[in-house]
PDB file of C-alpha atoms and ligand atoms in Angstrom:
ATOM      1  CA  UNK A   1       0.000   0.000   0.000  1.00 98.00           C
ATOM      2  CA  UNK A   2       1.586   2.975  -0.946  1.00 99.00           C
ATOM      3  CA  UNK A   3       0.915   6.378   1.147  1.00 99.00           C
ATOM      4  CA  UNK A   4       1.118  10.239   0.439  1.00 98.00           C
ATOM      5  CA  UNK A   5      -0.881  13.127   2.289  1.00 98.00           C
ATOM      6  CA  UNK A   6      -3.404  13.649  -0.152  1.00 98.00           C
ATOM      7  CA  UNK A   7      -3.867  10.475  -2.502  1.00 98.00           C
ATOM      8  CA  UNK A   8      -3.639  12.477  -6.078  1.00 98.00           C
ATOM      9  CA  UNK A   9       0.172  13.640  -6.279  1.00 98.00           C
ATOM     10  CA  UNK A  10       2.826  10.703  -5.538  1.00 98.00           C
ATOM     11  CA  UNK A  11       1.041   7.755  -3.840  1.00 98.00           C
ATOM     12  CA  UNK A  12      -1.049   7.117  -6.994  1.00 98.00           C
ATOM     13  CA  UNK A  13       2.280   7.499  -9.336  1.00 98.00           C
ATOM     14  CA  UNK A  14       4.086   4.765  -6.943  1.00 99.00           C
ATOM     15  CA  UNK A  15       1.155   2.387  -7.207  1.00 98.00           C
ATOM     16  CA  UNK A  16       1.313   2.301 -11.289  1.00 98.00           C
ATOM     17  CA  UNK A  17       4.925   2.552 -11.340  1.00 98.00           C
ATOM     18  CA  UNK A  18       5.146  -0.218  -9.242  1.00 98.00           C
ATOM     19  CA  UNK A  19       2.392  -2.401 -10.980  1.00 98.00           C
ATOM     20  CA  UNK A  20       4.540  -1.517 -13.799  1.00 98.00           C
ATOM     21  CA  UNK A  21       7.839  -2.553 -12.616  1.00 98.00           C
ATOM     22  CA  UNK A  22       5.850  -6.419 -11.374  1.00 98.00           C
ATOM     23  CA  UNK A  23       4.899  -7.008 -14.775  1.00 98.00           C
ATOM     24  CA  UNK A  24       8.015  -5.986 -16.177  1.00 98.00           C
ATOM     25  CA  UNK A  25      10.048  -8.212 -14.376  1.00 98.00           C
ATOM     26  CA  UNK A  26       7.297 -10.969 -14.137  1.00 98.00           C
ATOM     27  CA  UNK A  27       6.343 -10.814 -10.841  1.00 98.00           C
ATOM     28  CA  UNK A  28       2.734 -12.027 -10.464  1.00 97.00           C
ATOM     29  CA  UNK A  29       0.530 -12.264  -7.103  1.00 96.00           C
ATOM     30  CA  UNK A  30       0.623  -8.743  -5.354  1.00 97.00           C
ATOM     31  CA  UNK A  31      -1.978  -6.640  -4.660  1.00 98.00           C
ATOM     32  CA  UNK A  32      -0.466  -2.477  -5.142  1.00 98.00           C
ATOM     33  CA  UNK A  33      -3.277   0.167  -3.930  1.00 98.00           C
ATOM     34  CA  UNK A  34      -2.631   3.393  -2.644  1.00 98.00           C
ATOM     35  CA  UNK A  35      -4.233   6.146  -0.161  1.00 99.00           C
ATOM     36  CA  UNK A  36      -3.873   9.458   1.818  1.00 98.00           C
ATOM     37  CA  UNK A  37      -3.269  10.342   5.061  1.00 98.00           C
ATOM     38  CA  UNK A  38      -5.776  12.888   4.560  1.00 98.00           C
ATOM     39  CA  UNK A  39      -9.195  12.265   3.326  1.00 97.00           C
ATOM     40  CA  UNK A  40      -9.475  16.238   1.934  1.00 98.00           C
ATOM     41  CA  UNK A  41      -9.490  15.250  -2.094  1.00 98.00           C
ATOM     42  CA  UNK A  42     -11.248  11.683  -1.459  1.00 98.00           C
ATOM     43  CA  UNK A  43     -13.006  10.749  -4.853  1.00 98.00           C
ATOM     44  CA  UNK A  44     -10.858  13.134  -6.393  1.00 98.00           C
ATOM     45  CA  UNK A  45      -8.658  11.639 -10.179  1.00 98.00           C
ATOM     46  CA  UNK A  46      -4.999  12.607  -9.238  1.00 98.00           C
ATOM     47  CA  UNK A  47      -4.123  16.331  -9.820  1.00 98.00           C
ATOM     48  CA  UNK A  48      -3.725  17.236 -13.874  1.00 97.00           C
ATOM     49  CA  UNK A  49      -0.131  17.648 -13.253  1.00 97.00           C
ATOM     50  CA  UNK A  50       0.811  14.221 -12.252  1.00 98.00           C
ATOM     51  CA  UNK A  51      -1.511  13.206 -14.850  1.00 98.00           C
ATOM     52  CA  UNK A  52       0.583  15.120 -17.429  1.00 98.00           C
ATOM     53  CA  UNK A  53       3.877  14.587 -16.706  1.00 98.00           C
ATOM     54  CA  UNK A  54       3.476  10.607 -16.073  1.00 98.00           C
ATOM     55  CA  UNK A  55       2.116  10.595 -19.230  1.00 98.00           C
ATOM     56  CA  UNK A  56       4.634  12.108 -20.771  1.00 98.00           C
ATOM     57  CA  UNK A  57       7.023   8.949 -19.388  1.00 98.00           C
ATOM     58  CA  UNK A  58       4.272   6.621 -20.929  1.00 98.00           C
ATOM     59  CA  UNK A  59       2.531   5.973 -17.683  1.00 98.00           C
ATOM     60  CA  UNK A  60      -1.352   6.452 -16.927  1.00 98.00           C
ATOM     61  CA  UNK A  61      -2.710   7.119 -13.980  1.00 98.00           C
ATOM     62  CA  UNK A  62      -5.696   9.149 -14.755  1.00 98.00           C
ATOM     63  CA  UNK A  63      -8.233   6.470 -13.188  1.00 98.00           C
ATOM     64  CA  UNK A  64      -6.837   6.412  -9.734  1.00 98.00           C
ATOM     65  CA  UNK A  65      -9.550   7.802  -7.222  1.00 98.00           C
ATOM     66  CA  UNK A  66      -8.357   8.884  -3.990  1.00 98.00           C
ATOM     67  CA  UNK A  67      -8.843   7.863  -0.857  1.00 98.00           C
ATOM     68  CA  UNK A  68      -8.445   8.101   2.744  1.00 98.00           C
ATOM     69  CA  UNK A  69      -5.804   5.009   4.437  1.00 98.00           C
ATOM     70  CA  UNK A  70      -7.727   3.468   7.511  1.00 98.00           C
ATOM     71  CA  UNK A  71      -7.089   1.307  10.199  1.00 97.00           C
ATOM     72  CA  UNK A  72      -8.386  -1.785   8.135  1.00 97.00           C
ATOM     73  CA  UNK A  73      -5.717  -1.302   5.538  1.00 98.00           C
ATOM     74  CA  UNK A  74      -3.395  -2.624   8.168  1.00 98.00           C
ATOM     75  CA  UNK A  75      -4.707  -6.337   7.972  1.00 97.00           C
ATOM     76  CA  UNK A  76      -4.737  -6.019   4.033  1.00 98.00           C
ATOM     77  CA  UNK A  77      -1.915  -5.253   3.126  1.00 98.00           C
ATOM     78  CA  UNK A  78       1.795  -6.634   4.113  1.00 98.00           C
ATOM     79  CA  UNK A  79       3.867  -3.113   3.564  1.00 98.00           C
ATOM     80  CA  UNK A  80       2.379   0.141   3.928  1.00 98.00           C
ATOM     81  CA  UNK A  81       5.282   2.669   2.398  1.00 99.00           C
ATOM     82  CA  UNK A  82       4.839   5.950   3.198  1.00 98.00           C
ATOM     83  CA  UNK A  83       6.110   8.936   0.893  1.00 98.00           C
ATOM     84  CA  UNK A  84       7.644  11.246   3.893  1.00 98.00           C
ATOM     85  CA  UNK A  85       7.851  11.538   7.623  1.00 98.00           C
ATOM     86  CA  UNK A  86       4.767  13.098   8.082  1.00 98.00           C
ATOM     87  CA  UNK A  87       2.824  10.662   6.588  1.00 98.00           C
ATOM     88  CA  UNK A  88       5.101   7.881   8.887  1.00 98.00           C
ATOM     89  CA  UNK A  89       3.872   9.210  11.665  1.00 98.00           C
ATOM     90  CA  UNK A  90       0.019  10.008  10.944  1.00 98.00           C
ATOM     91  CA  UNK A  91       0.054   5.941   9.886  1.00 98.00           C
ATOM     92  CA  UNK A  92       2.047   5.257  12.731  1.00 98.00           C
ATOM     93  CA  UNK A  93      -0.847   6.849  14.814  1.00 98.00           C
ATOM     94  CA  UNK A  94      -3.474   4.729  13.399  1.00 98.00           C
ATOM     95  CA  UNK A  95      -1.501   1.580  13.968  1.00 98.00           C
ATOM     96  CA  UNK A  96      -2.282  -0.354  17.404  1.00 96.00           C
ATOM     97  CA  UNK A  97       0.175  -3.272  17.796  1.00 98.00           C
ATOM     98  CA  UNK A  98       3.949  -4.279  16.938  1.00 98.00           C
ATOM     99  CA  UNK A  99       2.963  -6.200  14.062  1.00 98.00           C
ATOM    100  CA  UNK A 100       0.957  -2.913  12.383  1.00 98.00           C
ATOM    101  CA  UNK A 101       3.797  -1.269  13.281  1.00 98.00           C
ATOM    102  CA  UNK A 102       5.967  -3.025  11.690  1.00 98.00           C
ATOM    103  CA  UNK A 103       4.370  -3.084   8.409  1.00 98.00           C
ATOM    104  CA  UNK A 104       4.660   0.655   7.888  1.00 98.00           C
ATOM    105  CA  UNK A 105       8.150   2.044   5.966  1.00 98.00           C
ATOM    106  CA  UNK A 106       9.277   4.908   4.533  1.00 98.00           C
ATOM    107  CA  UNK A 107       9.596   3.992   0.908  1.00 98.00           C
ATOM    108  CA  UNK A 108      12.782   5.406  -0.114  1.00 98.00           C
ATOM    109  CA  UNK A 109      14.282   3.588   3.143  1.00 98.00           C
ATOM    110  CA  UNK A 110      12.829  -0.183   1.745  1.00 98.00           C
ATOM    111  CA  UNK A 111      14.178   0.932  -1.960  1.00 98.00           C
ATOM    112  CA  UNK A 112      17.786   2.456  -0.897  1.00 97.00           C
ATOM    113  CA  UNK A 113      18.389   0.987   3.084  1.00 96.00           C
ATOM    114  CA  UNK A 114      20.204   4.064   4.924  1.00 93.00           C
ATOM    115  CA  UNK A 115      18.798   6.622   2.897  1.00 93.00           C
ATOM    116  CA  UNK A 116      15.610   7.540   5.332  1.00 87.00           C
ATOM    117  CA  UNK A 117      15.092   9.940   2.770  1.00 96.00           C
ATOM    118  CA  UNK A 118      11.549  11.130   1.782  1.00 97.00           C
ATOM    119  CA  UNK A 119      10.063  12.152  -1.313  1.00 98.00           C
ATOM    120  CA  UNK A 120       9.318  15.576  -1.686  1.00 97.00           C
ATOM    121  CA  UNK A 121       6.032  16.575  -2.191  1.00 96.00           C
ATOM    122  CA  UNK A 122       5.478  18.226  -5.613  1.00 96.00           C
ATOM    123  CA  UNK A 123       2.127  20.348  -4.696  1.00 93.00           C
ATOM    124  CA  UNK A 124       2.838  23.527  -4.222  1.00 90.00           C
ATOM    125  CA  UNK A 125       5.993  23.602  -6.455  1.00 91.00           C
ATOM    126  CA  UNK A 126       6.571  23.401 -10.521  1.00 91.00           C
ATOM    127  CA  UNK A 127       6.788  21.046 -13.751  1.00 91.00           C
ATOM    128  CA  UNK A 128       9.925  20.266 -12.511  1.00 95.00           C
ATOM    129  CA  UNK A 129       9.023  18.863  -9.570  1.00 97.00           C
ATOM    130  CA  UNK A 130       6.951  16.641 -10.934  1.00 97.00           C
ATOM    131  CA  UNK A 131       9.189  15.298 -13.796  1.00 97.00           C
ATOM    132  CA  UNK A 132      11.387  14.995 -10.351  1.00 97.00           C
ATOM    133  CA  UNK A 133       9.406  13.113  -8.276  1.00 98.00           C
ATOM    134  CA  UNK A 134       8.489  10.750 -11.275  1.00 98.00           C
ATOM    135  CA  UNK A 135      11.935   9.993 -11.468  1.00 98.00           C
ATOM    136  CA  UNK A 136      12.356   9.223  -7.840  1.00 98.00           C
ATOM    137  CA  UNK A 137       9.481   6.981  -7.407  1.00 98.00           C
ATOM    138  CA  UNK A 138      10.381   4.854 -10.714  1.00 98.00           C
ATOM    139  CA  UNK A 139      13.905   4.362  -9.682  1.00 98.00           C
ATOM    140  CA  UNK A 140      12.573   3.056  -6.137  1.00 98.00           C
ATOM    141  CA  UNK A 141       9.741   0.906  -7.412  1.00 98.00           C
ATOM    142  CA  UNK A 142      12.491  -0.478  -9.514  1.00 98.00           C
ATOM    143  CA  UNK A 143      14.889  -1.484  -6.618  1.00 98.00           C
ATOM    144  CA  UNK A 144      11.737  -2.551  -4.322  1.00 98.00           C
ATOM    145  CA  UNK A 145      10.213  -4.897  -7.500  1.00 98.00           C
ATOM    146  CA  UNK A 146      14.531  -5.909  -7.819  1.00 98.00           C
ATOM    147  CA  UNK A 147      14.228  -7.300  -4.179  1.00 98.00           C
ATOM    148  CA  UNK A 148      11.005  -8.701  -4.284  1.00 98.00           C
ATOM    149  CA  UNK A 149      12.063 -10.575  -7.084  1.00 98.00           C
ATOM    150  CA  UNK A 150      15.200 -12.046  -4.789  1.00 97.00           C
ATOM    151  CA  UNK A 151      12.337 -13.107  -2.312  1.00 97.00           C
ATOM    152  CA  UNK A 152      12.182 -10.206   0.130  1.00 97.00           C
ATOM    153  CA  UNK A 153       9.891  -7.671   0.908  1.00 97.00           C
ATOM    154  CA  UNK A 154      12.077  -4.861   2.290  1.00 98.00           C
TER     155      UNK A 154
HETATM  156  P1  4NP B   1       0.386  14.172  -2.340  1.00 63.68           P
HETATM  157  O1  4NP B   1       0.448  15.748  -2.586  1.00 63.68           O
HETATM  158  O2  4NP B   1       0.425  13.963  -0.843  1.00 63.68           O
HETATM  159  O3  4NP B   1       1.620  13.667  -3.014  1.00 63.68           O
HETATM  160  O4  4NP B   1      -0.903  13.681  -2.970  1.00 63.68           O
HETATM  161  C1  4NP B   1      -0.419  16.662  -1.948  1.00 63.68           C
HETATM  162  C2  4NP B   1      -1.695  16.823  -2.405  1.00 63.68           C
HETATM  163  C3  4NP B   1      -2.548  17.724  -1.794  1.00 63.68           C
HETATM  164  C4  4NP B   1      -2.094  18.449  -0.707  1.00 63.68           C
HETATM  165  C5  4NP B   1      -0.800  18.272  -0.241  1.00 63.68           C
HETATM  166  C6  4NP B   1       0.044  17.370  -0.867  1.00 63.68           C
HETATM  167  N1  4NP B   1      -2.957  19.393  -0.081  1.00 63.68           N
HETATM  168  O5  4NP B   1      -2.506  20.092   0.832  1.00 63.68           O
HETATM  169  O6  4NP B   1      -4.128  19.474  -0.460  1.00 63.68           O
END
């Protein structure tokens, strides 16, 4: 389950890019959905500029609708990765035992270990933040879908 603040900027780009990077490297039997911290743009397609600039990489993700994470999404789903800090500790709020806790990782820590880096969020800035954060989240669904394919879910 990948997590941003408000479900229509980077969450919904890391849940196509990583579909994308599964079928690339023929990995079948995950489930990737995303959701927001926030529940403020719920229902909402992701914001035209994602839309734009992941199309100009090739990459659709016009049909995501967003939506708010909840406590359920704990017992779906074995990884929540969060975008930023923020958003680790609003899930870390909502989760209510070791093993929740446990589940929930920044996403640019599981993709480059030591980094505890996280992705910037494009919203209020320009094009070029966008084309950045594409970049970002399609080199680190890369190395996450690289180690999955080893047999671990970092
Ligand atoms: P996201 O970006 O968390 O990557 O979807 C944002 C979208 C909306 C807002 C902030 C960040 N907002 O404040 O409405």
């Amino acid at each position: 389950m990948m997590v941003c603040h408000g479900n229509i900027c980077r969450s919904p780009l890391a849940k196509f890019l990583m579909i994308k990077k599964l079928g690339e490297k023929g990995i079948a039997g995950y489930e990737v959905d995303s959701a927001g911290t926030s529940g403020a743009h719920a229902g909402e397609a992701p914001d035209a500029r994602t839309i734009a600039n992941a199309l100009t990489h090739g990459v659709d993700v016009s049909s995501n609708r967003s939506k708010q994470f909840k406590s359920t999404d704990f017992e779906k789903f074995d990884r929540i990765y969060v975008m930023d800090s923020a958003n680790y500790a609003d899930v870390m709020l909502l989760a209510d035992s070791e093993r929740e806790k446990n589940k929930v990782k920044l996403f640019l820590d599981s993709a480059h270990p030591g980094s505890d880096d996280s992705v910037p969020d494009p919203w209020y800035g320009d094009e070029k933040g966008f084309d950045k954060v594409y970049h970002i989240i399609d080199k680190a669904c890369g190395s996450i879908a690289d180690k999955i394919k080893e047999g671990e879910l970092p």
